[in-house]
Amino acid sequence: MNNLTAFTLAAAFGGLSADETMADAPWQLVLVDVLVLSAYALVVDRMAARRGLATVVPPDLVVAVPGGPSAPTGAELKRPEVGVESRGW
């Protein structure tokens, strides 16, 4: 989605042959990119909430990584209520 938007805008303004990077992009292109990515993230989040997908890993599936921090116990993890109402929307 991000690349499609970026390349479509670049093609529309004749910027495909340029040697510039995203750091050289005008602020308008960056603004459009941020808005499109935010809208995509919002749509995916709403779809996940509507389907009731878990947003955390159940405690029995948490595995400690050797050399890393210890895995949290079930008492440290709280399962949030799944649904649009619990998110305050």
PDB file of C-alpha atoms in Angstrom, residues 7-82:
ATOM      1  CA  PHE A   7       5.171   5.391  -6.772  1.00  0.00           C
ATOM      2  CA  THR A   8       1.789   6.546  -8.086  1.00  0.00           C
ATOM      3  CA  LEU A   9       2.404  10.063  -6.790  1.00  0.00           C
ATOM      4  CA  ALA A  10       5.983  10.021  -8.082  1.00  0.00           C
ATOM      5  CA  ALA A  11       4.792   8.909 -11.530  1.00  0.00           C
ATOM      6  CA  ALA A  12       2.094  11.571 -11.559  1.00  0.00           C
ATOM      7  CA  PHE A  13       4.639  14.311 -10.933  1.00  0.00           C
ATOM      8  CA  GLY A  14       7.378  12.871 -13.174  1.00  0.00           C
ATOM      9  CA  GLY A  15       9.669  11.811 -10.349  1.00  0.00           C
ATOM     10  CA  LEU A  16      10.408   8.204 -11.324  1.00  0.00           C
ATOM     11  CA  SER A  17      13.625   9.063 -13.146  1.00  0.00           C
ATOM     12  CA  ALA A  18      15.065  11.064 -10.241  1.00  0.00           C
ATOM     13  CA  ASP A  19      17.923   9.816  -8.056  1.00  0.00           C
ATOM     14  CA  GLU A  20      16.370  11.273  -4.924  1.00  0.00           C
ATOM     15  CA  THR A  21      15.508   9.333  -1.789  1.00  0.00           C
ATOM     16  CA  MET A  22      12.496   9.623   0.497  1.00  0.00           C
ATOM     17  CA  ALA A  23      14.541  12.045   2.590  1.00  0.00           C
ATOM     18  CA  ASP A  24      14.404  14.434  -0.374  1.00  0.00           C
ATOM     19  CA  ALA A  25      10.621  14.139  -0.724  1.00  0.00           C
ATOM     20  CA  PRO A  26       8.480  17.245  -0.388  1.00  0.00           C
ATOM     21  CA  TRP A  27       6.442  17.570   2.788  1.00  0.00           C
ATOM     22  CA  GLN A  28       3.205  17.105   0.842  1.00  0.00           C
ATOM     23  CA  LEU A  29       4.253  13.612  -0.211  1.00  0.00           C
ATOM     24  CA  VAL A  30       5.243  12.726   3.345  1.00  0.00           C
ATOM     25  CA  LEU A  31       1.883  14.017   4.616  1.00  0.00           C
ATOM     26  CA  VAL A  32      -0.047  11.904   2.107  1.00  0.00           C
ATOM     27  CA  ASP A  33       2.085   8.874   3.002  1.00  0.00           C
ATOM     28  CA  VAL A  34       1.430   9.299   6.737  1.00  0.00           C
ATOM     29  CA  LEU A  35      -2.310   9.757   6.163  1.00  0.00           C
ATOM     30  CA  VAL A  36      -2.575   6.654   3.965  1.00  0.00           C
ATOM     31  CA  LEU A  37      -0.627   4.493   6.426  1.00  0.00           C
ATOM     32  CA  SER A  38      -2.708   5.779   9.346  1.00  0.00           C
ATOM     33  CA  ALA A  39      -5.944   5.046   7.512  1.00  0.00           C
ATOM     34  CA  TYR A  40      -4.729   1.545   6.646  1.00  0.00           C
ATOM     35  CA  ALA A  41      -3.750   0.858  10.276  1.00  0.00           C
ATOM     36  CA  LEU A  42      -7.151   2.093  11.480  1.00  0.00           C
ATOM     37  CA  VAL A  43      -9.011  -0.142   9.018  1.00  0.00           C
ATOM     38  CA  VAL A  44      -6.960  -3.197  10.033  1.00  0.00           C
ATOM     39  CA  ASP A  45      -7.474  -2.434  13.739  1.00  0.00           C
ATOM     40  CA  ARG A  46     -11.239  -2.052  13.322  1.00  0.00           C
ATOM     41  CA  MET A  47     -11.452  -5.288  11.315  1.00  0.00           C
ATOM     42  CA  ALA A  48      -9.473  -7.165  13.986  1.00  0.00           C
ATOM     43  CA  ALA A  49     -11.714  -5.783  16.738  1.00  0.00           C
ATOM     44  CA  ARG A  50     -14.859  -6.651  14.796  1.00  0.00           C
ATOM     45  CA  ARG A  51     -13.675 -10.239  14.324  1.00  0.00           C
ATOM     46  CA  GLY A  52     -12.693 -10.545  17.980  1.00  0.00           C
ATOM     47  CA  LEU A  53      -9.043 -11.350  17.313  1.00  0.00           C
ATOM     48  CA  ALA A  54      -6.804 -11.568  20.358  1.00  0.00           C
ATOM     49  CA  THR A  55      -4.389  -8.688  20.764  1.00  0.00           C
ATOM     50  CA  VAL A  56      -2.129 -10.427  23.281  1.00  0.00           C
ATOM     51  CA  VAL A  57      -0.597 -13.870  23.485  1.00  0.00           C
ATOM     52  CA  PRO A  58      -2.211 -16.128  26.106  1.00  0.00           C
ATOM     53  CA  PRO A  59       0.132 -16.715  29.100  1.00  0.00           C
ATOM     54  CA  ASP A  60       0.407 -20.446  28.395  1.00  0.00           C
ATOM     55  CA  LEU A  61       1.977 -19.684  24.984  1.00  0.00           C
ATOM     56  CA  VAL A  62       4.601 -17.214  26.256  1.00  0.00           C
ATOM     57  CA  VAL A  63       8.079 -18.725  26.015  1.00  0.00           C
ATOM     58  CA  ALA A  64      11.196 -17.306  27.678  1.00  0.00           C
ATOM     59  CA  VAL A  65      14.065 -16.572  25.308  1.00  0.00           C
ATOM     60  CA  PRO A  66      17.425 -17.919  26.513  1.00  0.00           C
ATOM     61  CA  GLY A  67      19.546 -15.001  27.676  1.00  0.00           C
ATOM     62  CA  GLY A  68      16.571 -12.644  27.535  1.00  0.00           C
ATOM     63  CA  PRO A  69      14.209 -11.388  30.202  1.00  0.00           C
ATOM     64  CA  SER A  70      12.140 -13.995  31.979  1.00  0.00           C
ATOM     65  CA  ALA A  71       8.676 -14.707  30.694  1.00  0.00           C
ATOM     66  CA  PRO A  72       5.904 -12.974  32.629  1.00  0.00           C
ATOM     67  CA  THR A  73       3.621 -15.081  34.746  1.00  0.00           C
ATOM     68  CA  GLY A  74      -0.101 -15.246  34.238  1.00  0.00           C
ATOM     69  CA  ALA A  75      -0.648 -12.842  37.148  1.00  0.00           C
ATOM     70  CA  GLU A  76       1.377 -10.141  35.369  1.00  0.00           C
ATOM     71  CA  LEU A  77      -0.633 -10.398  32.173  1.00  0.00           C
ATOM     72  CA  LYS A  78      -4.157  -9.043  31.913  1.00  0.00           C
ATOM     73  CA  ARG A  79      -6.311 -10.009  28.993  1.00  0.00           C
ATOM     74  CA  PRO A  80      -8.121  -6.916  27.697  1.00  0.00           C
ATOM     75  CA  GLU A  81     -11.755  -7.127  26.816  1.00  0.00           C
ATOM     76  CA  VAL A  82     -12.013  -7.566  23.082  1.00  0.00           C
TER      77      VAL A  82
END
